[in-house]
Amino acid sequence: GQQLNQSPQSMFIQEGEDVSMNCTSSSIFNTWLWYKQEPGEGPVLLIALYKAGELTSNGRLTAQFGITRKDSFLNISASIPSDVGIYFCAGQPRGSNYKLTFGKGTLLTVNP
Amino acid sequence: DTEVTQTPKHLVMGMTNKKSLKCEQHMGHRAMYWYKQKAKKPPELMFVYSYEKLSINESVPSRFSPECPNSSLLNLHLHALQPEDSALYLCASSPNPTINTEAFFGQGTRLTVV
């Protein structure tokens, strides 16, 4: 089946720094989603992308749907301690109704 | 109301017990999902209901039995589970199952099988 390669696996940054993470696939995806999950909670949808080239912001977060439809990135600007968590990319592969493929996650730690 | 609500938040059960997990959404979403998540791993799809009908069963063992009584409710019945079934069980819903899979998750049920 389709796989998503998410990188980096983990990041340790200082408060105020910018963060970038990405997901790539060998297959074409129709939808890219970015989630954040905190310990003991369910994933929270941050940004949803539906068109190749689409660039969408949500506060300090910006995500883009790659032109080739095989990749996406998420940027976080001016990080704060509450940004700590695991960030997952997820996508709907072309021809796959209902099913999302998840990346393995990026664990973000922000030092105050 | 933009929430997916799961109960209970925590559950400890023995291997001979029968229990049920419950999920509710009032966003008018027509697709509902059960996922299983192990620590520091991504969610793994178990079941998909589309318009209250089971659409996908990801080869889940029969000791897990889903039920969709109506468009707002989703249950997961548990019986004779094994310790390795301990995990976070997540319910999710999405607006239109045939167009996109923008899934909204509940906070999960932390299940421990002893």
PDB file of C-alpha atoms in Angstrom:
ATOM      1  CA  GLY A   1       0.000   0.000   0.000  1.00  0.00           C
ATOM      2  CA  GLN A   2       0.915   3.669  -0.122  1.00  0.00           C
ATOM      3  CA  GLN A   3       3.379   4.930   2.451  1.00  0.00           C
ATOM      4  CA  LEU A   4       4.152   8.408   3.688  1.00  0.00           C
ATOM      5  CA  ASN A   5       7.683   9.329   4.652  1.00  0.00           C
ATOM      6  CA  GLN A   6       7.535  12.009   7.331  1.00  0.00           C
ATOM      7  CA  SER A   7      10.622  13.851   8.483  1.00  0.00           C
ATOM      8  CA  PRO A   8      12.180  14.687  10.759  1.00  0.00           C
ATOM      9  CA  GLN A   9      11.243  12.041  13.343  1.00  0.00           C
ATOM     10  CA  SER A  10      11.868  14.487  16.164  1.00  0.00           C
ATOM     11  CA  MET A  11      12.938  18.074  16.712  1.00  0.00           C
ATOM     12  CA  PHE A  12      14.283  19.898  19.753  1.00  0.00           C
ATOM     13  CA  ILE A  13      14.107  23.665  19.345  1.00  0.00           C
ATOM     14  CA  GLN A  14      14.232  26.859  21.369  1.00  0.00           C
ATOM     15  CA  GLU A  15      11.159  28.970  21.904  1.00  0.00           C
ATOM     16  CA  GLY A  16      10.863  31.545  19.132  1.00  0.00           C
ATOM     17  CA  GLU A  17      12.471  29.409  16.434  1.00  0.00           C
ATOM     18  CA  ASP A  18      10.706  28.428  13.233  1.00  0.00           C
ATOM     19  CA  VAL A  19       9.984  24.762  12.481  1.00  0.00           C
ATOM     20  CA  SER A  20       9.567  22.901   9.228  1.00  0.00           C
ATOM     21  CA  MET A  21       8.492  19.303   8.639  1.00  0.00           C
ATOM     22  CA  ASN A  22       7.431  17.450   5.526  1.00  0.00           C
ATOM     23  CA  CYS A  23       5.877  14.336   4.107  1.00  0.00           C
ATOM     24  CA  THR A  24       6.620  12.644   0.810  1.00  0.00           C
ATOM     25  CA  SER A  25       5.151   9.731  -1.061  1.00  0.00           C
ATOM     26  CA  SER A  26       5.834   7.791  -4.230  1.00  0.00           C
ATOM     27  CA  SER A  27       2.083   7.900  -4.994  1.00  0.00           C
ATOM     28  CA  ILE A  28      -0.272  10.747  -5.848  1.00  0.00           C
ATOM     29  CA  PHE A  29      -2.513  12.005  -3.061  1.00  0.00           C
ATOM     30  CA  ASN A  30      -5.829  13.841  -3.447  1.00  0.00           C
ATOM     31  CA  THR A  31      -5.865  15.309   0.043  1.00  0.00           C
ATOM     32  CA  TRP A  32      -3.208  16.280   2.578  1.00  0.00           C
ATOM     33  CA  LEU A  33      -4.034  16.830   6.219  1.00  0.00           C
ATOM     34  CA  TRP A  34      -1.875  17.929   9.132  1.00  0.00           C
ATOM     35  CA  TYR A  35      -2.744  16.923  12.707  1.00  0.00           C
ATOM     36  CA  LYS A  36      -1.278  17.679  16.117  1.00  0.00           C
ATOM     37  CA  GLN A  37      -1.600  15.205  18.970  1.00  0.00           C
ATOM     38  CA  GLU A  38      -0.846  15.883  22.615  1.00  0.00           C
ATOM     39  CA  PRO A  39      -0.357  13.131  25.204  1.00  0.00           C
ATOM     40  CA  GLY A  40      -3.589  11.370  26.141  1.00  0.00           C
ATOM     41  CA  GLU A  41      -5.627  13.224  23.522  1.00  0.00           C
ATOM     42  CA  GLY A  42      -6.886  12.544  20.034  1.00  0.00           C
ATOM     43  CA  PRO A  43      -5.315  14.145  16.955  1.00  0.00           C
ATOM     44  CA  VAL A  44      -6.526  17.674  16.249  1.00  0.00           C
ATOM     45  CA  LEU A  45      -6.863  18.760  12.634  1.00  0.00           C
ATOM     46  CA  LEU A  46      -4.668  21.787  11.948  1.00  0.00           C
ATOM     47  CA  ILE A  47      -4.819  22.304   8.195  1.00  0.00           C
ATOM     48  CA  ALA A  48      -6.520  20.536   5.280  1.00  0.00           C
ATOM     49  CA  LEU A  49      -5.257  20.840   1.687  1.00  0.00           C
ATOM     50  CA  TYR A  50      -7.177  19.745  -1.407  1.00  0.00           C
ATOM     51  CA  LYS A  51      -5.477  21.224  -4.493  1.00  0.00           C
ATOM     52  CA  ALA A  52      -1.974  20.890  -5.875  1.00  0.00           C
ATOM     53  CA  GLY A  53      -0.004  24.028  -5.089  1.00  0.00           C
ATOM     54  CA  GLU A  54      -2.449  25.148  -2.404  1.00  0.00           C
ATOM     55  CA  LEU A  55      -0.847  27.170   0.390  1.00  0.00           C
ATOM     56  CA  THR A  56      -2.920  27.574   3.547  1.00  0.00           C
ATOM     57  CA  SER A  57      -2.265  29.292   6.854  1.00  0.00           C
ATOM     58  CA  ASN A  58      -3.787  28.845  10.293  1.00  0.00           C
ATOM     59  CA  GLY A  59      -2.282  31.412  12.656  1.00  0.00           C
ATOM     60  CA  ARG A  60       1.436  30.675  12.935  1.00  0.00           C
ATOM     61  CA  LEU A  61       1.043  27.490  10.888  1.00  0.00           C
ATOM     62  CA  THR A  62       1.457  27.302   7.124  1.00  0.00           C
ATOM     63  CA  ALA A  63       1.114  24.197   4.983  1.00  0.00           C
ATOM     64  CA  GLN A  64       1.414  23.540   1.273  1.00  0.00           C
ATOM     65  CA  PHE A  65       0.157  20.808  -1.065  1.00  0.00           C
ATOM     66  CA  GLY A  66       3.047  20.006  -3.393  1.00  0.00           C
ATOM     67  CA  ILE A  67       2.733  20.636  -7.123  1.00  0.00           C
ATOM     68  CA  THR A  68       3.489  16.999  -7.913  1.00  0.00           C
ATOM     69  CA  ARG A  69       0.747  15.942  -5.425  1.00  0.00           C
ATOM     70  CA  LYS A  70       3.298  13.649  -3.800  1.00  0.00           C
ATOM     71  CA  ASP A  71       4.420  15.860  -0.944  1.00  0.00           C
ATOM     72  CA  SER A  72       3.395  18.443   1.631  1.00  0.00           C
ATOM     73  CA  PHE A  73       5.138  20.562   4.232  1.00  0.00           C
ATOM     74  CA  LEU A  74       4.110  22.239   7.478  1.00  0.00           C
ATOM     75  CA  ASN A  75       5.861  25.290   8.877  1.00  0.00           C
ATOM     76  CA  ILE A  76       5.416  26.695  12.369  1.00  0.00           C
ATOM     77  CA  SER A  77       6.717  30.202  12.928  1.00  0.00           C
ATOM     78  CA  ALA A  78       7.884  31.684  16.233  1.00  0.00           C
ATOM     79  CA  SER A  79       7.364  28.477  18.208  1.00  0.00           C
ATOM     80  CA  ILE A  80       6.001  28.583  21.757  1.00  0.00           C
ATOM     81  CA  PRO A  81       6.054  25.913  24.513  1.00  0.00           C
ATOM     82  CA  SER A  82       2.443  24.864  23.829  1.00  0.00           C
ATOM     83  CA  ASP A  83       3.462  23.787  20.303  1.00  0.00           C
ATOM     84  CA  VAL A  84       4.900  20.642  21.920  1.00  0.00           C
ATOM     85  CA  GLY A  85       3.332  17.443  20.608  1.00  0.00           C
ATOM     86  CA  ILE A  86       3.428  14.921  17.800  1.00  0.00           C
ATOM     87  CA  TYR A  87       2.576  16.256  14.361  1.00  0.00           C
ATOM     88  CA  PHE A  88       1.171  13.777  11.844  1.00  0.00           C
ATOM     89  CA  CYS A  89       0.690  14.254   8.151  1.00  0.00           C
ATOM     90  CA  ALA A  90      -2.098  12.240   6.579  1.00  0.00           C
ATOM     91  CA  GLY A  91      -3.291  11.903   3.043  1.00  0.00           C
ATOM     92  CA  GLN A  92      -5.990  10.348   0.957  1.00  0.00           C
ATOM     93  CA  PRO A  93      -4.347   8.423  -1.876  1.00  0.00           C
ATOM     94  CA  ARG A  94      -5.854   8.812  -5.327  1.00  0.00           C
ATOM     95  CA  GLY A  95      -8.479   6.134  -5.858  1.00  0.00           C
ATOM     96  CA  SER A  96      -8.863   5.406  -2.176  1.00  0.00           C
ATOM     97  CA  ASN A  97     -12.222   6.390  -0.725  1.00  0.00           C
ATOM     98  CA  TYR A  98     -12.511   6.949   3.022  1.00  0.00           C
ATOM     99  CA  LYS A  99      -9.025   5.771   3.901  1.00  0.00           C
ATOM    100  CA  LEU A 100      -6.287   8.016   5.200  1.00  0.00           C
ATOM    101  CA  THR A 101      -2.622   7.078   5.146  1.00  0.00           C
ATOM    102  CA  PHE A 102      -0.665   8.514   8.079  1.00  0.00           C
ATOM    103  CA  GLY A 103       2.971   9.477   8.366  1.00  0.00           C
ATOM    104  CA  LYS A 104       4.896   8.191  11.385  1.00  0.00           C
ATOM    105  CA  GLY A 105       4.844  11.588  13.065  1.00  0.00           C
ATOM    106  CA  THR A 106       7.270  14.315  14.095  1.00  0.00           C
ATOM    107  CA  LEU A 107       7.804  14.753  17.836  1.00  0.00           C
ATOM    108  CA  LEU A 108       8.329  18.432  18.570  1.00  0.00           C
ATOM    109  CA  THR A 109       9.922  19.625  21.814  1.00  0.00           C
ATOM    110  CA  VAL A 110      10.169  23.363  22.504  1.00  0.00           C
ATOM    111  CA  ASN A 111      12.550  24.577  25.204  1.00  0.00           C
ATOM    112  CA  PRO A 112      11.371  27.776  26.916  1.00  0.00           C
TER     113      PRO A 112
ATOM    114  CA  ASP B   1     -21.149  21.592  17.944  1.00  0.00           C
ATOM    115  CA  THR B   2     -17.856  20.660  16.303  1.00  0.00           C
ATOM    116  CA  GLU B   3     -16.878  17.803  18.558  1.00  0.00           C
ATOM    117  CA  VAL B   4     -16.566  14.066  18.431  1.00  0.00           C
ATOM    118  CA  THR B   5     -17.277  12.775  21.924  1.00  0.00           C
ATOM    119  CA  GLN B   6     -16.009   9.415  23.152  1.00  0.00           C
ATOM    120  CA  THR B   7     -16.883   7.577  26.347  1.00  0.00           C
ATOM    121  CA  PRO B   8     -15.397   6.347  28.544  1.00  0.00           C
ATOM    122  CA  LYS B   9     -12.078   8.193  28.553  1.00  0.00           C
ATOM    123  CA  HIS B  10     -10.368   5.305  30.343  1.00  0.00           C
ATOM    124  CA  LEU B  11     -11.318   1.615  30.559  1.00  0.00           C
ATOM    125  CA  VAL B  12      -9.683  -1.319  32.293  1.00  0.00           C
ATOM    126  CA  MET B  13     -11.123  -4.719  31.467  1.00  0.00           C
ATOM    127  CA  GLY B  14     -10.311  -8.356  32.020  1.00  0.00           C
ATOM    128  CA  MET B  15      -9.856 -10.819  29.201  1.00  0.00           C
ATOM    129  CA  THR B  16     -13.255 -12.396  29.851  1.00  0.00           C
ATOM    130  CA  ASN B  17     -15.183  -9.133  30.108  1.00  0.00           C
ATOM    131  CA  LYS B  18     -17.596  -7.619  27.607  1.00  0.00           C
ATOM    132  CA  LYS B  19     -17.513  -3.840  27.280  1.00  0.00           C
ATOM    133  CA  SER B  20     -18.472  -1.184  24.752  1.00  0.00           C
ATOM    134  CA  LEU B  21     -16.887   2.033  23.583  1.00  0.00           C
ATOM    135  CA  LYS B  22     -19.189   4.823  22.492  1.00  0.00           C
ATOM    136  CA  CYS B  23     -18.776   7.699  20.063  1.00  0.00           C
ATOM    137  CA  GLU B  24     -21.123  10.536  19.200  1.00  0.00           C
ATOM    138  CA  GLN B  25     -21.051  13.445  16.753  1.00  0.00           C
ATOM    139  CA  HIS B  26     -23.701  16.023  15.899  1.00  0.00           C
ATOM    140  CA  MET B  27     -21.999  17.654  12.932  1.00  0.00           C
ATOM    141  CA  GLY B  28     -24.108  15.800  10.375  1.00  0.00           C
ATOM    142  CA  HIS B  29     -21.080  13.847   9.197  1.00  0.00           C
ATOM    143  CA  ARG B  30     -21.945  10.747   7.194  1.00  0.00           C
ATOM    144  CA  ALA B  31     -18.726   8.781   7.650  1.00  0.00           C
ATOM    145  CA  MET B  32     -17.509   7.495  10.996  1.00  0.00           C
ATOM    146  CA  TYR B  33     -14.337   5.601  11.795  1.00  0.00           C
ATOM    147  CA  TRP B  34     -12.656   3.524  14.479  1.00  0.00           C
ATOM    148  CA  TYR B  35      -8.882   3.716  14.772  1.00  0.00           C
ATOM    149  CA  LYS B  36      -6.459   1.959  17.105  1.00  0.00           C
ATOM    150  CA  GLN B  37      -3.304   3.775  18.210  1.00  0.00           C
ATOM    151  CA  LYS B  38      -0.307   2.388  20.040  1.00  0.00           C
ATOM    152  CA  ALA B  39       2.063   4.702  21.908  1.00  0.00           C
ATOM    153  CA  LYS B  40       4.096   7.025  19.651  1.00  0.00           C
ATOM    154  CA  LYS B  41       2.656   5.381  16.514  1.00  0.00           C
ATOM    155  CA  PRO B  42       0.180   6.780  13.988  1.00  0.00           C
ATOM    156  CA  PRO B  43      -3.480   5.752  14.171  1.00  0.00           C
ATOM    157  CA  GLU B  44      -4.352   2.500  12.390  1.00  0.00           C
ATOM    158  CA  LEU B  45      -7.725   2.244  10.666  1.00  0.00           C
ATOM    159  CA  MET B  46     -10.038  -0.504  11.942  1.00  0.00           C
ATOM    160  CA  PHE B  47     -13.519   0.183  10.552  1.00  0.00           C
ATOM    161  CA  VAL B  48     -15.322   2.713   8.358  1.00  0.00           C
ATOM    162  CA  TYR B  49     -19.065   3.343   8.324  1.00  0.00           C
ATOM    163  CA  SER B  50     -20.493   5.293   5.427  1.00  0.00           C
ATOM    164  CA  TYR B  51     -24.145   6.367   5.638  1.00  0.00           C
ATOM    165  CA  GLU B  52     -24.537   4.013   8.623  1.00  0.00           C
ATOM    166  CA  LYS B  53     -23.322   0.983   6.662  1.00  0.00           C
ATOM    167  CA  LEU B  54     -20.046  -0.815   7.260  1.00  0.00           C
ATOM    168  CA  SER B  55     -17.815   0.058   4.286  1.00  0.00           C
ATOM    169  CA  ILE B  56     -14.391  -1.077   5.405  1.00  0.00           C
ATOM    170  CA  ASN B  57     -13.192  -3.708   7.869  1.00  0.00           C
ATOM    171  CA  GLU B  58      -9.408  -3.732   7.933  1.00  0.00           C
ATOM    172  CA  SER B  59      -9.230  -7.452   8.788  1.00  0.00           C
ATOM    173  CA  VAL B  60      -9.959  -6.718  12.418  1.00  0.00           C
ATOM    174  CA  PRO B  61     -10.359  -9.776  14.727  1.00  0.00           C
ATOM    175  CA  SER B  62     -13.968 -10.662  15.528  1.00  0.00           C
ATOM    176  CA  ARG B  63     -13.441  -9.875  19.215  1.00  0.00           C
ATOM    177  CA  PHE B  64     -13.990  -6.264  18.047  1.00  0.00           C
ATOM    178  CA  SER B  65     -17.535  -5.706  16.812  1.00  0.00           C
ATOM    179  CA  PRO B  66     -18.621  -2.293  15.496  1.00  0.00           C
ATOM    180  CA  GLU B  67     -22.172  -1.001  15.430  1.00  0.00           C
ATOM    181  CA  CYS B  68     -23.709   2.166  13.983  1.00  0.00           C
ATOM    182  CA  PRO B  69     -27.207   2.610  15.480  1.00  0.00           C
ATOM    183  CA  ASN B  70     -27.808   5.924  13.674  1.00  0.00           C
ATOM    184  CA  SER B  71     -25.974   8.676  11.837  1.00  0.00           C
ATOM    185  CA  SER B  72     -24.727  10.266  15.076  1.00  0.00           C
ATOM    186  CA  LEU B  73     -23.615   7.235  17.052  1.00  0.00           C
ATOM    187  CA  LEU B  74     -20.897   4.645  16.675  1.00  0.00           C
ATOM    188  CA  ASN B  75     -20.147   1.835  19.103  1.00  0.00           C
ATOM    189  CA  LEU B  76     -17.324  -0.658  19.397  1.00  0.00           C
ATOM    190  CA  HIS B  77     -18.208  -3.816  21.301  1.00  0.00           C
ATOM    191  CA  LEU B  78     -15.324  -5.630  22.933  1.00  0.00           C
ATOM    192  CA  HIS B  79     -15.255  -9.264  24.024  1.00  0.00           C
ATOM    193  CA  ALA B  80     -12.475 -11.655  25.031  1.00  0.00           C
ATOM    194  CA  LEU B  81      -9.712  -9.158  24.350  1.00  0.00           C
ATOM    195  CA  GLN B  82      -6.018  -9.860  24.759  1.00  0.00           C
ATOM    196  CA  PRO B  83      -3.443  -7.739  26.622  1.00  0.00           C
ATOM    197  CA  GLU B  84      -1.923  -6.721  23.279  1.00  0.00           C
ATOM    198  CA  ASP B  85      -5.231  -5.021  22.440  1.00  0.00           C
ATOM    199  CA  SER B  86      -4.413  -2.370  25.032  1.00  0.00           C
ATOM    200  CA  ALA B  87      -4.210   0.919  23.143  1.00  0.00           C
ATOM    201  CA  LEU B  88      -5.860   4.281  22.564  1.00  0.00           C
ATOM    202  CA  TYR B  89      -9.054   3.754  20.551  1.00  0.00           C
ATOM    203  CA  LEU B  90     -10.022   6.754  18.490  1.00  0.00           C
ATOM    204  CA  CYS B  91     -13.314   7.553  16.852  1.00  0.00           C
ATOM    205  CA  ALA B  92     -13.424   9.999  13.948  1.00  0.00           C
ATOM    206  CA  SER B  93     -15.972  11.414  11.549  1.00  0.00           C
ATOM    207  CA  SER B  94     -15.857  13.178   8.210  1.00  0.00           C
ATOM    208  CA  PRO B  95     -18.472  15.191   6.334  1.00  0.00           C
ATOM    209  CA  ASN B  96     -18.818  13.449   2.995  1.00  0.00           C
ATOM    210  CA  PRO B  97     -17.211  10.051   2.629  1.00  0.00           C
ATOM    211  CA  THR B  98     -17.207  10.107  -1.160  1.00  0.00           C
ATOM    212  CA  ILE B  99     -15.464  13.450  -1.625  1.00  0.00           C
ATOM    213  CA  ASN B 100     -12.839  13.841   1.045  1.00  0.00           C
ATOM    214  CA  THR B 101     -11.597  12.289   4.217  1.00  0.00           C
ATOM    215  CA  GLU B 102     -11.065  15.393   6.382  1.00  0.00           C
ATOM    216  CA  ALA B 103     -11.446  13.445   9.597  1.00  0.00           C
ATOM    217  CA  PHE B 104     -12.185  14.946  13.003  1.00  0.00           C
ATOM    218  CA  PHE B 105     -11.087  12.826  15.944  1.00  0.00           C
ATOM    219  CA  GLY B 106     -12.466  12.354  19.427  1.00  0.00           C
ATOM    220  CA  GLN B 107     -10.176  12.428  22.449  1.00  0.00           C
ATOM    221  CA  GLY B 108     -10.011   8.655  22.523  1.00  0.00           C
ATOM    222  CA  THR B 109     -10.598   5.852  25.008  1.00  0.00           C
ATOM    223  CA  ARG B 110      -7.487   4.572  26.736  1.00  0.00           C
ATOM    224  CA  LEU B 111      -8.096   0.807  26.996  1.00  0.00           C
ATOM    225  CA  THR B 112      -6.079  -1.481  29.233  1.00  0.00           C
ATOM    226  CA  VAL B 113      -6.683  -5.238  29.057  1.00  0.00           C
ATOM    227  CA  VAL B 114      -5.506  -7.148  32.113  1.00  0.00           C
TER     228      VAL B 114
END
